[in-house]
Short mmCIF file of C-alpha atoms in Angstrom, two decimals:
data_model
loop_
_atom_site.label_atom_id
_atom_site.label_comp_id
_atom_site.label_asym_id
_atom_site.label_seq_id
_atom_site.Cartn_x
_atom_site.Cartn_y
_atom_site.Cartn_z
CA UNK A 290 -97.50 102.11 2.45
CA UNK A 291 -100.99 103.57 1.93
CA UNK A 292 -100.76 102.91 -1.80
CA UNK A 293 -99.99 99.25 -1.08
CA UNK A 294 -102.92 98.97 1.31
CA UNK A 295 -105.32 100.57 -1.18
CA UNK A 296 -104.08 98.29 -3.96
CA UNK A 297 -104.89 95.25 -1.81
CA UNK A 298 -108.38 96.46 -0.83
CA UNK A 299 -107.29 97.13 2.73
CA UNK A 300 -108.70 100.65 2.62
CA UNK A 301 -111.88 102.05 1.11
CA UNK A 302 -112.29 105.80 0.89
CA UNK A 303 -113.82 107.81 2.35
CA UNK A 304 -112.60 106.35 5.65
CA UNK A 305 -113.70 106.40 9.26
CA UNK A 306 -111.00 107.76 11.54
CA UNK A 307 -110.55 108.25 15.26
CA UNK A 308 -108.39 110.57 17.32
CA UNK A 309 -107.11 109.81 20.78
CA UNK A 310 -104.33 110.63 23.21
CA UNK A 311 -102.04 107.98 24.64
CA UNK A 312 -99.69 108.20 27.62
CA UNK A 313 -96.11 107.11 28.20
CA UNK A 314 -95.78 107.07 31.97
CA UNK A 315 -93.12 109.15 33.69
CA UNK A 316 -92.64 108.27 37.35
CA UNK A 317 -90.28 110.85 38.96
CA UNK A 318 -92.12 113.35 41.14
CA UNK A 319 -92.28 117.00 40.05
CA UNK A 320 -92.07 118.13 43.67
CA UNK A 321 -89.12 118.60 45.97
CA UNK A 322 -88.68 116.41 49.02
CA UNK A 323 -89.10 118.24 52.33
CA UNK A 324 -85.34 118.11 52.94
CA UNK A 325 -84.65 119.93 49.67
CA UNK A 326 -87.07 122.82 50.16
CA UNK A 327 -85.58 126.30 50.62
CA UNK A 328 -87.43 129.06 52.51
CA UNK A 329 -87.67 131.29 49.43
CA UNK A 330 -88.99 128.56 47.09
CA UNK A 331 -92.22 129.27 45.22
CA UNK A 332 -95.17 127.26 46.47
CA UNK A 333 -98.15 125.90 44.50
CA UNK A 334 -101.38 124.57 45.98
CA UNK A 335 -102.23 121.04 44.84
CA UNK A 336 -105.40 119.43 46.19
CA UNK A 337 -105.35 121.83 49.11
CA UNK A 338 -101.72 121.08 50.00
CA UNK A 339 -98.66 123.28 49.62
CA UNK A 340 -96.06 121.75 47.31
CA UNK A 341 -92.74 123.05 45.98
CA UNK A 342 -92.02 122.19 42.33
CA UNK A 343 -88.52 121.11 41.36
CA UNK A 344 -86.37 123.74 39.65
CA UNK A 345 -85.73 121.43 36.71
CA UNK A 346 -88.39 119.06 35.45
CA UNK A 347 -89.13 117.89 31.88
CA UNK A 348 -91.30 120.53 30.20
CA UNK A 349 -93.38 118.08 28.17
CA UNK A 350 -94.50 115.93 31.10
CA UNK A 351 -98.20 116.42 31.82
CA UNK A 352 -100.31 115.34 34.77
CA UNK A 353 -100.77 115.77 38.51
CA UNK A 354 -99.42 114.29 41.72
CA UNK A 355 -101.26 111.01 41.10
CA UNK A 356 -99.97 110.36 37.60
CA UNK A 357 -97.58 111.88 35.10
CA UNK A 358 -96.72 111.02 31.53
CA UNK A 359 -95.52 112.13 28.13
CA UNK A 360 -98.50 112.33 25.78
CA UNK A 361 -99.02 111.78 22.07
CA UNK A 362 -102.13 112.31 19.96
CA UNK A 363 -102.85 110.04 17.01
CA UNK A 364 -105.29 109.87 14.12
CA UNK A 365 -106.04 106.29 13.11
CA UNK A 366 -108.09 104.70 10.34
CA UNK A 367 -110.62 102.33 11.95
CA UNK A 368 -113.74 100.37 11.02
CA UNK A 369 -113.54 97.67 8.35
CA UNK A 370 -110.33 99.04 6.88
CA UNK A 371 -106.81 97.98 7.84
CA UNK A 372 -106.18 99.97 11.06
CA UNK A 373 -103.13 102.16 10.61
CA UNK A 374 -101.90 105.34 12.26
CA UNK A 375 -101.86 108.25 9.84
CA UNK A 376 -100.63 111.07 12.05
CA UNK A 377 -98.91 111.71 15.38
CA UNK A 378 -98.79 115.00 17.25
CA UNK A 379 -97.02 115.92 20.50
CA UNK A 380 -99.31 116.92 23.36
CA UNK A 381 -98.57 119.43 26.10
CA UNK A 382 -101.30 119.85 28.70
CA UNK A 383 -101.73 121.79 31.91
CA UNK A 384 -99.95 120.34 34.93
CA UNK A 385 -100.75 120.90 38.58
CA UNK A 386 -97.17 121.76 39.54
CA UNK A 387 -96.98 124.72 37.13
CA UNK A 388 -99.46 126.92 38.98
CA UNK A 389 -100.98 129.79 36.98
CA UNK A 390 -98.42 129.39 34.19
CA UNK A 391 -99.84 126.01 33.17
CA UNK A 392 -102.67 127.48 31.10
CA UNK A 393 -100.31 129.63 29.05
CA UNK A 394 -98.38 126.67 27.69
CA UNK A 395 -101.28 124.26 27.17
CA UNK A 396 -102.06 123.28 23.59
CA UNK A 397 -105.65 123.93 22.68
CA UNK A 398 -107.42 120.73 21.67
CA UNK A 399 -108.82 122.39 18.55
CA UNK A 400 -105.32 123.26 17.32
CA UNK A 401 -104.26 119.69 17.98
CA UNK A 402 -107.18 118.31 15.96
CA UNK A 403 -106.53 120.80 13.17
CA UNK A 404 -102.93 119.62 12.77
CA UNK A 405 -103.99 115.98 12.80
CA UNK A 406 -106.68 116.52 10.17
CA UNK A 407 -104.61 118.70 7.86
CA UNK A 408 -101.89 116.08 7.64
CA UNK A 409 -104.21 113.07 7.39
CA UNK A 410 -106.37 114.63 4.67
CA UNK A 411 -103.33 114.89 2.44
CA UNK A 412 -103.47 111.10 2.17
CA UNK A 413 -107.11 110.00 2.56
CA UNK A 414 -110.63 111.37 2.45
CA UNK A 415 -112.27 111.23 5.88
CA UNK A 416 -116.04 111.22 6.19
CA UNK A 417 -116.47 110.30 9.88
CA UNK A 418 -114.31 111.16 12.86
CA UNK A 419 -114.72 109.68 16.34
CA UNK A 420 -113.20 111.18 19.48
CA UNK A 421 -113.54 110.59 23.20
CA UNK A 422 -114.50 112.97 26.01
CA UNK A 423 -111.01 114.48 26.06
CA UNK A 424 -112.07 116.33 22.91
CA UNK A 425 -115.41 117.51 24.27
CA UNK A 426 -115.07 121.17 23.27
CA UNK A 427 -117.13 123.53 21.12
CA UNK A 428 -114.04 124.62 19.21
CA UNK A 429 -113.21 121.01 18.32
CA UNK A 430 -116.72 120.38 16.98
CA UNK A 431 -116.64 123.61 14.98
CA UNK A 432 -113.26 122.74 13.48
CA UNK A 433 -114.34 119.25 12.38
CA UNK A 434 -117.55 120.64 10.88
CA UNK A 435 -115.49 123.18 8.91
CA UNK A 436 -113.73 120.20 7.30
CA UNK A 437 -117.13 118.84 6.22
CA UNK A 438 -116.60 115.70 8.30
CA UNK A 439 -119.27 113.98 10.37
CA UNK A 440 -118.16 113.83 14.00
CA UNK A 441 -119.27 111.63 16.88
CA UNK A 442 -118.11 112.89 20.27
CA UNK A 443 -119.51 111.88 23.67
CA UNK A 444 -120.09 114.44 26.38
CA UNK A 445 -120.50 114.23 30.14
CA UNK A 446 -124.05 114.02 31.50
CA UNK A 447 -124.90 117.43 32.91
CA UNK A 448 -127.93 118.61 34.87
CA UNK A 449 -129.51 119.89 31.65
CA UNK A 450 -129.48 116.32 30.28
CA UNK A 451 -131.26 114.73 33.23
CA UNK A 452 -134.74 115.81 32.13
CA UNK A 453 -134.38 114.02 28.79
CA UNK A 454 -132.95 110.94 30.49
CA UNK A 455 -135.80 110.85 33.04
CA UNK A 456 -138.33 110.94 30.19
CA UNK A 457 -136.56 108.02 28.54
CA UNK A 458 -136.52 106.02 31.76
CA UNK A 459 -140.26 106.60 32.19
CA UNK A 460 -141.14 105.68 28.60
CA UNK A 461 -142.59 102.15 28.29
CA UNK A 462 -140.87 101.37 24.97
CA UNK A 463 -138.28 103.93 23.85
CA UNK A 464 -134.71 103.77 25.12
CA UNK A 465 -133.18 106.26 22.66
CA UNK A 466 -133.92 109.96 22.22
CA UNK A 467 -132.52 112.69 19.99
CA UNK A 468 -132.54 116.44 20.55
CA UNK A 469 -132.20 117.85 17.04
CA UNK A 470 -131.26 121.20 15.51
CA UNK A 471 -129.21 122.46 18.45
CA UNK A 472 -127.20 125.48 17.32
CA UNK A 473 -123.51 125.67 18.17
CA UNK A 474 -121.74 128.98 17.48
CA UNK A 475 -117.99 129.59 17.56
CA UNK A 476 -116.32 132.81 16.41
CA UNK A 477 -119.38 133.97 14.50
CA UNK A 478 -119.86 130.68 12.67
CA UNK A 479 -122.74 128.31 13.48
CA UNK A 480 -123.73 124.77 12.70
CA UNK A 481 -126.50 122.51 13.97
CA UNK A 482 -125.87 119.39 15.96
CA UNK A 483 -127.90 116.59 17.50
CA UNK A 484 -127.73 115.32 21.08
CA UNK A 485 -128.24 111.55 21.18
CA UNK A 486 -129.28 109.83 24.41
CA UNK A 487 -128.56 106.10 24.23
CA UNK A 488 -128.08 103.25 26.74
CA UNK A 489 -124.54 103.27 28.09
CA UNK A 490 -122.27 100.38 27.18
CA UNK A 491 -120.10 101.08 30.23
CA UNK A 492 -122.69 100.71 33.00
CA UNK A 493 -126.07 98.96 32.87
CA UNK A 494 -129.11 101.07 33.58
CA UNK A 495 -127.45 104.37 32.69
CA UNK A 496 -127.39 106.56 29.59
CA UNK A 497 -124.62 108.09 27.52
CA UNK A 498 -124.86 111.35 25.60
CA UNK A 499 -123.27 111.71 22.16
CA UNK A 500 -123.10 114.70 19.84
CA UNK A 501 -122.98 114.73 16.05
CA UNK A 502 -123.26 117.36 13.34
CA UNK A 503 -125.71 115.15 11.44
CA UNK A 504 -129.49 115.48 11.66
CA UNK A 505 -130.44 112.00 12.86
CA UNK A 506 -133.57 110.16 13.91
CA UNK A 507 -133.59 107.87 16.97
CA UNK A 508 -133.19 104.82 14.70
CA UNK A 509 -130.23 106.43 12.95
CA UNK A 510 -128.75 107.38 16.33
CA UNK A 511 -128.68 103.71 17.31
CA UNK A 512 -126.67 102.80 14.23
CA UNK A 513 -124.33 105.77 14.44
CA UNK A 514 -123.46 105.32 18.11
CA UNK A 515 -123.01 101.57 17.56
CA UNK A 516 -120.17 102.44 15.18
CA UNK A 517 -118.41 104.21 18.04
CA UNK A 518 -117.35 100.81 19.38
CA UNK A 519 -114.89 100.68 16.46
CA UNK A 520 -112.90 103.33 18.32
CA UNK A 521 -111.82 100.65 20.78
CA UNK A 522 -109.48 99.42 18.07
CA UNK A 523 -107.25 102.28 19.18
CA UNK A 524 -106.93 100.85 22.70
CA UNK A 525 -105.77 97.54 21.21
CA UNK A 526 -103.47 99.48 18.89
CA UNK A 527 -101.81 101.36 21.76
CA UNK A 528 -101.33 98.15 23.77
CA UNK A 529 -99.67 96.46 20.80
CA UNK A 530 -97.36 99.41 20.13
CA UNK A 531 -96.30 99.74 23.77
CA UNK A 532 -95.90 96.02 24.43
CA UNK A 533 -94.13 94.99 21.23
CA UNK A 534 -92.79 97.98 19.31
CA UNK A 535 -91.92 100.75 21.78
CA UNK A 536 -88.23 100.77 22.74
CA UNK A 537 -87.44 101.05 26.44
CA UNK A 538 -85.76 104.27 27.54
CA UNK A 539 -85.09 106.28 30.67
CA UNK A 540 -84.52 109.49 28.70
CA UNK A 541 -86.27 112.63 29.95
CA UNK A 542 -85.83 114.30 26.55
CA UNK A 543 -89.23 114.50 24.87
CA UNK A 544 -87.58 114.47 21.45
CA UNK A 545 -86.16 111.03 22.20
CA UNK A 546 -89.51 109.80 23.49
CA UNK A 547 -91.31 111.16 20.43
CA UNK A 548 -88.77 109.56 18.09
CA UNK A 549 -89.18 106.20 19.81
CA UNK A 550 -92.96 106.46 19.70
CA UNK A 551 -92.88 107.30 15.98
CA UNK A 552 -90.58 104.31 15.37
CA UNK A 553 -93.01 102.12 17.29
CA UNK A 554 -95.91 103.36 15.17
CA UNK A 555 -93.96 102.75 11.94
CA UNK A 556 -93.29 99.19 13.10
CA UNK A 557 -96.96 98.74 13.97
CA UNK A 558 -98.09 100.02 10.57
CA UNK A 559 -95.57 97.73 8.88
CA UNK A 560 -96.91 94.78 10.85
CA UNK A 561 -100.46 95.60 9.75
CA UNK A 562 -99.42 95.92 6.11
CA UNK A 563 -97.47 92.66 6.25
CA UNK A 564 -100.49 90.78 7.55
CA UNK A 565 -102.68 92.33 4.87
CA UNK A 566 -100.31 91.14 2.15
CA UNK A 567 -100.08 87.68 3.72
CA UNK A 568 -103.84 87.34 3.64
CA UNK A 569 -103.97 88.30 -0.02
CA UNK A 570 -101.24 85.88 -1.13
CA UNK A 571 -102.45 82.35 -0.25
CA UNK A 572 -105.62 80.70 -1.48
CA UNK A 573 -106.40 79.26 1.96
CA UNK A 574 -108.24 80.76 4.91
CA UNK A 575 -105.76 82.01 7.51
CA UNK A 576 -108.40 82.67 10.16
CA UNK A 577 -109.45 85.84 11.91
CA UNK A 578 -106.22 86.54 13.81
CA UNK A 579 -103.19 88.17 12.14
CA UNK A 580 -101.14 85.36 10.56
CA UNK A 581 -97.92 87.09 11.65
CA UNK A 582 -97.72 88.02 15.32
CA UNK A 583 -96.37 91.37 16.46
CA UNK A 584 -93.48 89.75 18.29
CA UNK A 585 -92.52 87.78 15.20
CA UNK A 586 -92.12 90.85 13.02
CA UNK A 587 -89.92 92.43 15.70
CA UNK A 588 -87.70 89.36 15.55
CA UNK A 589 -87.61 89.52 11.75
CA UNK A 590 -86.63 93.19 11.76
CA UNK A 591 -83.99 92.53 14.39
CA UNK A 592 -82.60 89.68 12.31
CA UNK A 593 -82.39 91.90 9.22
CA UNK A 594 -80.66 94.68 11.15
CA UNK A 595 -78.19 92.43 12.94
CA UNK A 596 -74.61 93.02 11.75
CA UNK A 597 -73.05 90.22 9.75
CA UNK A 598 -69.74 88.67 10.69
#
């Protein structure tokens, strides 16, 4: 599939990629009802309340009492290239109902990113990688830098950032600032990164803080952080996969859920490739939207798979 996309100029290496985690909601509660609680049951404290976890609950469900889901991490090509998913990894995170044991079984984000990158780099050369705040960790930044890839990762605004933001707010002209040559050390290895303070696109009058392993000027920071908006292609991607390509299931087996999610991604990638080929074939302008809708390719696949009389 990648070879076909490259042959039709749908991908130009090195590529810009983005990693993210998507959720497949799981609604059953992990806690016993009061009528089912035995006196010798183990108790966990959740938001200051005593709760009793169920004896049997799907291991791969992550979350808390307000929301639970199966999770999958993806690495996607974004930007001007044809957006396709290159890699999927299962995600297992800490859950409130597991008590102290939750941290033992949690997958480190750096290991997750490592697996995504190692598989994706077998197929394409990546020169920029975008991630959201879920991947705000020193180990993740160190790992990406080891791969000689430029990263762009936002971070929460901490007290230490407020001084720089206050200076920006007081400046009569500037609305972007960069703190350069900040050293980050992990396991005896160091690299320099830049903190970029830019106007937030989420809330007017506030600032967002991004980190990158490039040495950038304020003008360069504006351009680099503007590219981050390409990451929103992933949100559209997830909506399309879940709405059109993800089979419905009530299975609690994560292997079934993962299989269905992979099938949904394969269908999504096929839809993207089909639209790329359709655009290359005719000599007329087909417009900005995909000429073949997601629902239409599902119908076509269903027609091809339908048994004949």
